[in-house]
Amino acid sequence: MRAWPGCAHRWRRPDDPGKCPVTYAEYDAFKAWLIQVGEDGEWPLFLDVFVEHVIEEVANAAREGSKGTIEGPFYAPGAPLSHREVTLPMREGEAGTPLQFRGQVCSVASTPLANATVDIWHCGDVGFYSQFAPGLPEWNLRGRVATDENGNFVINTIQPAPYQIPTDGATGAIIRAANWHAWRPAHLHLRVSAPDHLLITTQLYFPGDPHNDDDIATAVKPELMLDPKPAADGTGVDVVYDFVLDPA
Ligand code: MBD
Ligand code: FE
């Protein structure tokens, strides 16, 4: 989908070296900005927003199973593990529409994979990730579920909100300078793995999000769009999404 809204510029080597478009003032500004990215602790953020999608595309080009996409900077290993069904840890009265996510993990030969692990993390209704924003319980909206003997799993959580990447540091400064926006569409992050199979890192998106077509991180793919339905009990939404893993 569309990359880098508003970016139509290309650097061109001048025919006359005397008209070199780079000045020392520009070099100094670039150097100061690079140093600031480090001082702000934003190298993981900057690289995952602007570079990781290219790496992911190349690294996973030969896969036959489910599409993946970038991991981003907010994964935390070791979330609480449940069997077959998990309700993600959340705060008392956690804001957001309840979401029940069911699915099955299979091999490319369509064999259901028992004891596969679905590791999920996402932000809450105001767009903060636990362990990367102050004031949230350690494992808020993070969890792992192991599939049952038929490869099935159930995750109970809330729908995440659209996410604005931090605008107060060096990454925000370059986004403003370029006149881009800092939004990602609402998304669930997942890492799905099983013995003897390749781990897949992916994200899933919700139809109708205003940023599905101009994600600042260029990580939306049509295969990753969910199809949520109103829940039978009228309290939220249900969604089904299956994963197909390549052999290791
Ligand atoms: C995110 O939540 C994210 O998923 C990415 C890729 C970058 C920054 C924040
Ligand atoms: Fe994210």
mmCIF file of C-alpha atoms and ligand atoms in Angstrom:
data_model
loop_
_atom_site.group_PDB
_atom_site.id
_atom_site.type_symbol
_atom_site.label_atom_id
_atom_site.label_comp_id
_atom_site.label_asym_id
_atom_site.label_seq_id
_atom_site.Cartn_x
_atom_site.Cartn_y
_atom_site.Cartn_z
ATOM 1 C CA MET A 1 0.000 0.000 0.000
ATOM 2 C CA ARG A 2 1.084 3.636 -0.310
ATOM 3 C CA ALA A 3 4.362 4.576 1.278
ATOM 4 C CA TRP A 4 5.441 7.839 2.842
ATOM 5 C CA PRO A 5 2.614 10.261 2.113
ATOM 6 C CA GLY A 6 3.797 13.433 0.456
ATOM 7 C CA CYS A 7 7.282 12.170 -0.340
ATOM 8 C CA ALA A 8 7.930 12.911 -3.987
ATOM 9 C CA HIS A 9 11.535 14.049 -3.792
ATOM 10 C CA ARG A 10 14.545 12.288 -5.264
ATOM 11 C CA TRP A 11 18.129 13.283 -4.707
ATOM 12 C CA ARG A 12 19.923 13.875 -7.992
ATOM 13 C CA ARG A 13 23.654 14.254 -8.535
ATOM 14 C CA PRO A 14 24.178 17.671 -10.135
ATOM 15 C CA ASP A 15 25.786 17.784 -13.578
ATOM 16 C CA ASP A 16 28.030 20.561 -12.320
ATOM 17 C CA PRO A 17 29.841 19.607 -9.086
ATOM 18 C CA GLY A 18 30.102 23.320 -8.340
ATOM 19 C CA LYS A 19 26.324 23.212 -7.791
ATOM 20 C CA CYS A 20 26.554 20.467 -5.193
ATOM 21 C CA PRO A 21 23.211 20.509 -3.349
ATOM 22 C CA VAL A 22 24.728 19.540 -0.015
ATOM 23 C CA THR A 23 26.005 22.301 2.242
ATOM 24 C CA TYR A 24 27.936 22.067 5.509
ATOM 25 C CA ALA A 25 24.916 23.499 7.304
ATOM 26 C CA GLU A 26 22.857 20.570 6.005
ATOM 27 C CA TYR A 27 25.526 18.023 6.919
ATOM 28 C CA ASP A 28 25.719 19.458 10.449
ATOM 29 C CA ALA A 29 21.939 19.318 10.794
ATOM 30 C CA PHE A 30 21.888 15.700 9.577
ATOM 31 C CA LYS A 31 24.644 14.718 12.000
ATOM 32 C CA ALA A 32 22.883 16.410 14.919
ATOM 33 C CA TRP A 33 19.631 14.634 13.999
ATOM 34 C CA LEU A 34 21.324 11.210 13.859
ATOM 35 C CA ILE A 35 22.892 11.812 17.269
ATOM 36 C CA GLN A 36 19.504 12.920 18.626
ATOM 37 C CA VAL A 37 17.852 9.660 17.445
ATOM 38 C CA GLY A 38 20.296 7.815 19.698
ATOM 39 C CA GLU A 39 19.913 10.204 22.617
ATOM 40 C CA ASP A 40 16.137 9.816 22.420
ATOM 41 C CA GLY A 41 16.501 6.020 22.396
ATOM 42 C CA GLU A 42 14.624 5.957 19.093
ATOM 43 C CA TRP A 43 16.813 3.774 16.845
ATOM 44 C CA PRO A 44 14.459 0.788 17.291
ATOM 45 C CA LEU A 45 11.467 3.004 16.509
ATOM 46 C CA PHE A 46 12.998 4.802 13.537
ATOM 47 C CA LEU A 47 14.403 1.632 11.930
ATOM 48 C CA ASP A 48 11.249 -0.426 12.433
ATOM 49 C CA VAL A 49 9.022 2.322 11.027
ATOM 50 C CA PHE A 50 11.124 3.194 7.972
ATOM 51 C CA VAL A 51 13.406 0.227 7.200
ATOM 52 C CA GLU A 52 11.985 -3.016 8.591
ATOM 53 C CA HIS A 53 9.281 -3.423 5.925
ATOM 54 C CA VAL A 54 11.952 -3.764 3.227
ATOM 55 C CA ILE A 55 13.882 -6.372 5.229
ATOM 56 C CA GLU A 56 10.682 -8.301 5.977
ATOM 57 C CA GLU A 57 9.665 -8.403 2.334
ATOM 58 C CA VAL A 58 13.016 -9.746 1.193
ATOM 59 C CA ALA A 59 13.575 -12.143 4.107
ATOM 60 C CA ASN A 60 10.141 -13.782 3.741
ATOM 61 C CA ALA A 61 9.799 -13.714 -0.055
ATOM 62 C CA ALA A 62 10.083 -17.499 -0.411
ATOM 63 C CA ARG A 63 7.449 -18.419 2.184
ATOM 64 C CA GLU A 64 4.356 -20.317 1.100
ATOM 65 C CA GLY A 65 2.340 -20.016 4.309
ATOM 66 C CA SER A 66 0.660 -16.990 5.834
ATOM 67 C CA LYS A 67 1.849 -13.503 4.985
ATOM 68 C CA GLY A 68 3.883 -11.779 7.643
ATOM 69 C CA THR A 69 4.788 -8.195 8.252
ATOM 70 C CA ILE A 70 7.105 -6.184 10.502
ATOM 71 C CA GLU A 71 7.532 -6.881 14.214
ATOM 72 C CA GLY A 72 7.991 -3.260 15.258
ATOM 73 C CA PRO A 73 9.771 -2.107 18.407
ATOM 74 C CA PHE A 74 7.318 -3.188 21.142
ATOM 75 C CA TYR A 75 7.527 -6.977 21.423
ATOM 76 C CA ALA A 76 8.323 -8.381 24.883
ATOM 77 C CA PRO A 77 9.183 -12.100 25.153
ATOM 78 C CA GLY A 78 7.791 -14.274 27.930
ATOM 79 C CA ALA A 79 4.139 -13.148 28.196
ATOM 80 C CA PRO A 80 1.857 -15.334 30.370
ATOM 81 C CA LEU A 81 1.047 -18.631 28.599
ATOM 82 C CA SER A 82 -2.372 -20.311 28.562
ATOM 83 C CA HIS A 83 -3.657 -23.490 26.932
ATOM 84 C CA ARG A 84 -6.298 -23.244 24.158
ATOM 85 C CA GLU A 85 -7.951 -20.036 25.407
ATOM 86 C CA VAL A 86 -6.457 -16.866 26.849
ATOM 87 C CA THR A 87 -7.953 -13.650 28.162
ATOM 88 C CA LEU A 88 -5.238 -11.026 27.874
ATOM 89 C CA PRO A 89 -4.326 -9.282 31.121
ATOM 90 C CA MET A 90 -6.095 -5.933 31.240
ATOM 91 C CA ARG A 91 -6.934 -3.259 33.741
ATOM 92 C CA GLU A 92 -10.208 -3.101 35.642
ATOM 93 C CA GLY A 93 -12.628 -1.472 33.177
ATOM 94 C CA GLU A 94 -10.050 -1.412 30.325
ATOM 95 C CA ALA A 95 -11.549 0.845 27.626
ATOM 96 C CA GLY A 96 -12.314 -0.576 24.197
ATOM 97 C CA THR A 97 -14.696 -2.865 22.326
ATOM 98 C CA PRO A 98 -14.414 -6.503 23.454
ATOM 99 C CA LEU A 99 -12.836 -8.659 20.749
ATOM 100 C CA GLN A 100 -12.880 -12.443 20.568
ATOM 101 C CA PHE A 101 -10.284 -13.772 18.138
ATOM 102 C CA ARG A 102 -10.418 -17.459 17.180
ATOM 103 C CA GLY A 103 -8.285 -19.359 14.742
ATOM 104 C CA GLN A 104 -6.412 -22.465 13.779
ATOM 105 C CA VAL A 105 -2.720 -23.026 13.130
ATOM 106 C CA CYS A 106 -1.889 -25.458 10.277
ATOM 107 C CA SER A 107 1.088 -26.531 8.192
ATOM 108 C CA VAL A 108 1.266 -25.736 4.453
ATOM 109 C CA ALA A 109 0.085 -29.357 3.960
ATOM 110 C CA SER A 110 -3.090 -28.402 5.914
ATOM 111 C CA THR A 111 -2.187 -30.531 8.960
ATOM 112 C CA PRO A 112 -3.502 -28.873 12.154
ATOM 113 C CA LEU A 113 -0.600 -28.030 14.462
ATOM 114 C CA ALA A 114 -1.208 -28.916 18.097
ATOM 115 C CA ASN A 115 0.843 -27.091 20.713
ATOM 116 C CA ALA A 116 1.685 -24.192 18.420
ATOM 117 C CA THR A 117 2.210 -20.895 20.248
ATOM 118 C CA VAL A 118 0.331 -17.737 19.342
ATOM 119 C CA ASP A 119 2.049 -14.767 20.998
ATOM 120 C CA ILE A 120 -0.041 -11.591 20.788
ATOM 121 C CA TRP A 121 0.554 -7.998 21.873
ATOM 122 C CA HIS A 122 -1.218 -4.758 21.124
ATOM 123 C CA CYS A 123 -1.893 -1.299 22.475
ATOM 124 C CA GLY A 124 -5.030 -0.228 24.293
ATOM 125 C CA ASP A 125 -7.698 2.308 23.487
ATOM 126 C CA VAL A 126 -5.359 5.278 23.828
ATOM 127 C CA GLY A 127 -2.442 3.760 21.957
ATOM 128 C CA PHE A 128 0.136 2.804 24.604
ATOM 129 C CA TYR A 129 2.052 -0.493 24.833
ATOM 130 C CA SER A 130 2.751 -2.008 28.244
ATOM 131 C CA GLN A 131 6.464 -2.047 29.202
ATOM 132 C CA PHE A 132 7.075 0.849 26.771
ATOM 133 C CA ALA A 133 4.843 3.464 28.400
ATOM 134 C CA PRO A 134 4.699 4.324 32.089
ATOM 135 C CA GLY A 135 1.853 3.352 34.397
ATOM 136 C CA LEU A 136 0.639 0.138 32.764
ATOM 137 C CA PRO A 137 0.697 -3.334 34.362
ATOM 138 C CA GLU A 138 3.688 -5.315 33.065
ATOM 139 C CA TRP A 139 1.769 -7.711 30.793
ATOM 140 C CA ASN A 140 -1.209 -5.515 29.931
ATOM 141 C CA LEU A 141 -2.662 -6.681 26.574
ATOM 142 C CA ARG A 142 0.083 -9.250 26.057
ATOM 143 C CA GLY A 143 -0.258 -13.004 26.191
ATOM 144 C CA ARG A 144 0.514 -16.377 24.671
ATOM 145 C CA VAL A 145 -1.836 -19.234 23.933
ATOM 146 C CA ALA A 146 -0.884 -22.806 22.998
ATOM 147 C CA THR A 147 -3.167 -24.470 20.439
ATOM 148 C CA ASP A 148 -5.245 -27.547 21.347
ATOM 149 C CA GLU A 149 -5.026 -30.970 19.669
ATOM 150 C CA ASN A 150 -6.848 -29.568 16.602
ATOM 151 C CA GLY A 151 -4.589 -26.533 16.280
ATOM 152 C CA ASN A 152 -7.311 -24.208 17.572
ATOM 153 C CA PHE A 153 -6.928 -21.199 19.844
ATOM 154 C CA VAL A 154 -9.148 -18.466 21.329
ATOM 155 C CA ILE A 155 -7.980 -15.012 22.445
ATOM 156 C CA ASN A 156 -10.225 -12.642 24.401
ATOM 157 C CA THR A 157 -9.133 -9.021 24.356
ATOM 158 C CA ILE A 158 -10.258 -5.542 23.300
ATOM 159 C CA GLN A 159 -9.936 -3.840 19.928
ATOM 160 C CA PRO A 160 -6.790 -1.703 19.739
ATOM 161 C CA ALA A 161 -6.983 1.967 18.730
ATOM 162 C CA PRO A 162 -5.120 3.590 15.829
ATOM 163 C CA TYR A 163 -1.585 4.308 16.955
ATOM 164 C CA GLN A 164 0.362 7.522 16.658
ATOM 165 C CA ILE A 165 4.084 6.936 16.864
ATOM 166 C CA PRO A 166 5.814 9.211 19.392
ATOM 167 C CA THR A 167 6.059 12.744 18.039
ATOM 168 C CA ASP A 168 8.198 14.257 20.819
ATOM 169 C CA GLY A 169 11.581 12.871 19.693
ATOM 170 C CA ALA A 170 13.851 12.815 16.647
ATOM 171 C CA THR A 171 11.549 10.469 14.682
ATOM 172 C CA GLY A 172 8.661 12.891 15.175
ATOM 173 C CA ALA A 173 10.897 15.781 14.140
ATOM 174 C CA ILE A 174 11.745 14.257 10.766
ATOM 175 C CA ILE A 175 8.089 13.287 10.177
ATOM 176 C CA ARG A 176 7.052 16.903 10.813
ATOM 177 C CA ALA A 177 9.875 18.290 8.682
ATOM 178 C CA ALA A 178 8.780 16.088 5.786
ATOM 179 C CA ASN A 179 5.106 16.935 6.284
ATOM 180 C CA TRP A 180 4.123 13.310 6.810
ATOM 181 C CA HIS A 181 1.723 12.127 9.501
ATOM 182 C CA ALA A 182 2.707 9.797 12.374
ATOM 183 C CA TRP A 183 -0.200 7.338 12.283
ATOM 184 C CA ARG A 184 -0.406 3.598 11.996
ATOM 185 C CA PRO A 185 -3.811 1.940 11.554
ATOM 186 C CA ALA A 186 -5.120 -0.047 14.541
ATOM 187 C CA HIS A 187 -3.380 -3.421 14.616
ATOM 188 C CA LEU A 188 -2.759 -6.624 16.525
ATOM 189 C CA HIS A 189 0.824 -7.930 16.612
ATOM 190 C CA LEU A 190 1.436 -11.687 16.526
ATOM 191 C CA ARG A 191 4.271 -14.179 16.504
ATOM 192 C CA VAL A 192 3.070 -17.682 15.660
ATOM 193 C CA SER A 193 5.386 -20.655 16.048
ATOM 194 C CA ALA A 194 5.317 -24.445 16.237
ATOM 195 C CA PRO A 195 7.916 -27.194 16.544
ATOM 196 C CA ASP A 196 9.676 -27.901 13.198
ATOM 197 C CA HIS A 197 8.083 -24.869 11.537
ATOM 198 C CA LEU A 198 9.198 -21.342 10.709
ATOM 199 C CA LEU A 199 8.004 -18.679 13.116
ATOM 200 C CA ILE A 200 5.833 -16.085 11.452
ATOM 201 C CA THR A 201 5.725 -12.494 12.681
ATOM 202 C CA THR A 202 2.671 -10.600 11.531
ATOM 203 C CA GLN A 203 0.048 -7.955 12.236
ATOM 204 C CA LEU A 204 -3.689 -7.907 11.601
ATOM 205 C CA TYR A 205 -5.769 -4.856 10.696
ATOM 206 C CA PHE A 206 -9.399 -3.723 10.823
ATOM 207 C CA PRO A 207 -11.440 -2.694 7.765
ATOM 208 C CA GLY A 208 -12.351 0.976 7.571
ATOM 209 C CA ASP A 209 -9.418 2.338 9.535
ATOM 210 C CA PRO A 210 -8.491 5.770 8.092
ATOM 211 C CA HIS A 211 -4.808 4.780 7.949
ATOM 212 C CA ASN A 212 -4.992 1.365 6.281
ATOM 213 C CA ASP A 213 -3.833 2.994 3.026
ATOM 214 C CA ASP A 214 -1.162 5.319 4.397
ATOM 215 C CA ASP A 215 0.493 3.521 7.312
ATOM 216 C CA ILE A 216 3.644 5.456 8.246
ATOM 217 C CA ALA A 217 5.387 2.060 8.733
ATOM 218 C CA THR A 218 4.279 0.621 5.323
ATOM 219 C CA ALA A 219 3.246 -2.647 7.005
ATOM 220 C CA VAL A 220 -0.346 -3.203 5.784
ATOM 221 C CA LYS A 221 -1.036 -5.988 3.254
ATOM 222 C CA PRO A 222 -4.448 -7.047 1.909
ATOM 223 C CA GLU A 223 -3.952 -10.578 3.302
ATOM 224 C CA LEU A 224 -3.716 -9.115 6.814
ATOM 225 C CA MET A 225 -7.167 -7.512 6.861
ATOM 226 C CA LEU A 226 -9.569 -9.024 9.405
ATOM 227 C CA ASP A 227 -13.295 -9.494 8.835
ATOM 228 C CA PRO A 228 -14.864 -8.818 12.255
ATOM 229 C CA LYS A 229 -18.535 -9.638 12.897
ATOM 230 C CA PRO A 230 -20.788 -8.406 15.717
ATOM 231 C CA ALA A 231 -20.586 -10.876 18.609
ATOM 232 C CA ALA A 232 -23.594 -13.151 19.091
ATOM 233 C CA ASP A 233 -24.150 -11.773 22.603
ATOM 234 C CA GLY A 234 -24.085 -8.180 21.297
ATOM 235 C CA THR A 235 -21.197 -7.019 23.487
ATOM 236 C CA GLY A 236 -18.357 -6.722 21.010
ATOM 237 C CA VAL A 237 -16.898 -8.271 17.879
ATOM 238 C CA ASP A 238 -15.798 -11.768 16.896
ATOM 239 C CA VAL A 239 -13.147 -12.504 14.344
ATOM 240 C CA VAL A 240 -11.631 -15.649 12.858
ATOM 241 C CA TYR A 241 -8.145 -15.785 11.328
ATOM 242 C CA ASP A 242 -6.056 -18.875 10.610
ATOM 243 C CA PHE A 243 -2.279 -19.205 10.288
ATOM 244 C CA VAL A 244 -0.341 -21.447 7.913
ATOM 245 C CA LEU A 245 3.272 -22.156 8.866
ATOM 246 C CA ASP A 246 6.077 -23.159 6.507
ATOM 247 C CA PRO A 247 8.217 -26.145 7.425
ATOM 248 C CA ALA A 248 11.523 -25.264 9.094
HETATM 249 C C1 MBD B 1 4.188 0.440 16.558
HETATM 250 O O1 MBD B 1 3.155 0.082 17.335
HETATM 251 C C2 MBD B 1 4.497 -0.376 15.540
HETATM 252 O O2 MBD B 1 3.745 -1.460 15.378
HETATM 253 C C3 MBD B 1 5.538 -0.056 14.691
HETATM 254 C C4 MBD B 1 5.840 -0.935 13.550
HETATM 255 C C5 MBD B 1 6.275 1.078 14.881
HETATM 256 C C6 MBD B 1 5.975 1.898 15.931
HETATM 257 C C7 MBD B 1 4.934 1.586 16.761
HETATM 258 FE FE FE B 2 2.355 -1.703 16.961
#
